[in-house]
Amino acid sequence: MEALVDRVNALTDAIGIVHDNQIDQNRSVAGLRQELRDMREELDAVRKELARYGKADKPSRSPKQRC
């Protein structure tokens, strides 16, 4: 019986570790998405600045088509 209790505790701990790792991965993905949004905003600002000088960067295709 004690062996079963130990096994349950070990499995519960393992499940907690997997859950914590999943939370960390989700935070990493969210951080990368935010970083990508920030870079897109910066790119838009640079393009607007270039447009003021008549040197607008006009991509031949959208970013999604490049992938």
PDB file of C-alpha atoms in Angstrom:
ATOM      1  CA  MET A   1       0.000   0.000   0.000  1.00  0.00           C
ATOM      2  CA  GLU A   2       2.791   2.421   0.855  1.00  0.00           C
ATOM      3  CA  ALA A   3       4.382   1.728  -2.534  1.00  0.00           C
ATOM      4  CA  LEU A   4       1.139   2.746  -4.238  1.00  0.00           C
ATOM      5  CA  VAL A   5       0.998   5.982  -2.252  1.00  0.00           C
ATOM      6  CA  ASP A   6       4.607   6.726  -3.219  1.00  0.00           C
ATOM      7  CA  ARG A   7       3.791   6.031  -6.871  1.00  0.00           C
ATOM      8  CA  VAL A   8       0.757   8.342  -6.748  1.00  0.00           C
ATOM      9  CA  ASN A   9       2.897  11.080  -5.204  1.00  0.00           C
ATOM     10  CA  ALA A  10       5.610  10.610  -7.838  1.00  0.00           C
ATOM     11  CA  LEU A  11       3.079  10.749 -10.667  1.00  0.00           C
ATOM     12  CA  THR A  12       1.430  13.821  -9.157  1.00  0.00           C
ATOM     13  CA  ASP A  13       4.816  15.544  -8.972  1.00  0.00           C
ATOM     14  CA  ALA A  14       5.591  14.585 -12.580  1.00  0.00           C
ATOM     15  CA  ILE A  15       2.248  15.952 -13.756  1.00  0.00           C
ATOM     16  CA  GLY A  16       2.956  19.203 -11.908  1.00  0.00           C
ATOM     17  CA  ILE A  17       6.346  19.517 -13.604  1.00  0.00           C
ATOM     18  CA  VAL A  18       4.829  18.934 -17.047  1.00  0.00           C
ATOM     19  CA  HIS A  19       2.125  21.500 -16.293  1.00  0.00           C
ATOM     20  CA  ASP A  20       4.693  24.068 -15.143  1.00  0.00           C
ATOM     21  CA  ASN A  21       6.750  23.467 -18.292  1.00  0.00           C
ATOM     22  CA  GLN A  22       3.658  24.004 -20.447  1.00  0.00           C
ATOM     23  CA  ILE A  23       2.968  27.304 -18.678  1.00  0.00           C
ATOM     24  CA  ASP A  24       6.572  28.403 -19.296  1.00  0.00           C
ATOM     25  CA  GLN A  25       6.288  27.496 -22.991  1.00  0.00           C
ATOM     26  CA  ASN A  26       3.044  29.452 -23.318  1.00  0.00           C
ATOM     27  CA  ARG A  27       4.718  32.476 -21.739  1.00  0.00           C
ATOM     28  CA  SER A  28       7.618  32.146 -24.171  1.00  0.00           C
ATOM     29  CA  VAL A  29       5.258  32.037 -27.148  1.00  0.00           C
ATOM     30  CA  ALA A  30       3.339  35.039 -25.842  1.00  0.00           C
ATOM     31  CA  GLY A  31       6.600  36.927 -25.398  1.00  0.00           C
ATOM     32  CA  LEU A  32       7.703  36.124 -28.944  1.00  0.00           C
ATOM     33  CA  ARG A  33       4.348  37.237 -30.319  1.00  0.00           C
ATOM     34  CA  GLN A  34       4.628  40.532 -28.447  1.00  0.00           C
ATOM     35  CA  GLU A  35       8.174  41.009 -29.717  1.00  0.00           C
ATOM     36  CA  LEU A  36       6.973  40.395 -33.278  1.00  0.00           C
ATOM     37  CA  ARG A  37       4.149  42.934 -32.845  1.00  0.00           C
ATOM     38  CA  ASP A  38       6.654  45.467 -31.523  1.00  0.00           C
ATOM     39  CA  MET A  39       8.971  44.898 -34.496  1.00  0.00           C
ATOM     40  CA  ARG A  40       6.072  45.318 -36.936  1.00  0.00           C
ATOM     41  CA  GLU A  41       5.105  48.589 -35.260  1.00  0.00           C
ATOM     42  CA  GLU A  42       8.694  49.793 -35.477  1.00  0.00           C
ATOM     43  CA  LEU A  43       8.865  48.791 -39.141  1.00  0.00           C
ATOM     44  CA  ASP A  44       5.659  50.723 -39.853  1.00  0.00           C
ATOM     45  CA  ALA A  45       7.091  53.780 -38.102  1.00  0.00           C
ATOM     46  CA  VAL A  46      10.303  53.563 -40.135  1.00  0.00           C
ATOM     47  CA  ARG A  47       8.323  53.219 -43.371  1.00  0.00           C
ATOM     48  CA  LYS A  48       6.274  56.297 -42.467  1.00  0.00           C
ATOM     49  CA  GLU A  49       9.465  58.209 -41.756  1.00  0.00           C
ATOM     50  CA  LEU A  50      10.938  57.116 -45.086  1.00  0.00           C
ATOM     51  CA  ALA A  51       7.726  58.103 -46.860  1.00  0.00           C
ATOM     52  CA  ARG A  52       8.149  61.633 -45.546  1.00  0.00           C
ATOM     53  CA  TYR A  53      11.414  61.785 -47.450  1.00  0.00           C
ATOM     54  CA  GLY A  54       9.930  60.194 -50.575  1.00  0.00           C
ATOM     55  CA  LYS A  55      11.897  56.978 -50.171  1.00  0.00           C
ATOM     56  CA  ALA A  56       9.171  54.627 -49.032  1.00  0.00           C
ATOM     57  CA  ASP A  57      10.044  50.969 -48.823  1.00  0.00           C
ATOM     58  CA  LYS A  58       7.515  49.134 -50.952  1.00  0.00           C
ATOM     59  CA  PRO A  59       7.812  45.382 -50.533  1.00  0.00           C
ATOM     60  CA  SER A  60       7.105  43.328 -53.627  1.00  0.00           C
ATOM     61  CA  ARG A  61       5.050  40.891 -51.582  1.00  0.00           C
ATOM     62  CA  SER A  62       3.433  40.692 -48.193  1.00  0.00           C
ATOM     63  CA  PRO A  63       5.348  39.230 -45.233  1.00  0.00           C
ATOM     64  CA  LYS A  64       3.098  36.158 -45.215  1.00  0.00           C
ATOM     65  CA  GLN A  65       4.023  35.357 -48.824  1.00  0.00           C
ATOM     66  CA  ARG A  66       7.732  35.364 -47.983  1.00  0.00           C
ATOM     67  CA  CYS A  67       7.431  32.355 -45.688  1.00  0.00           C
TER      68      CYS A  67
END
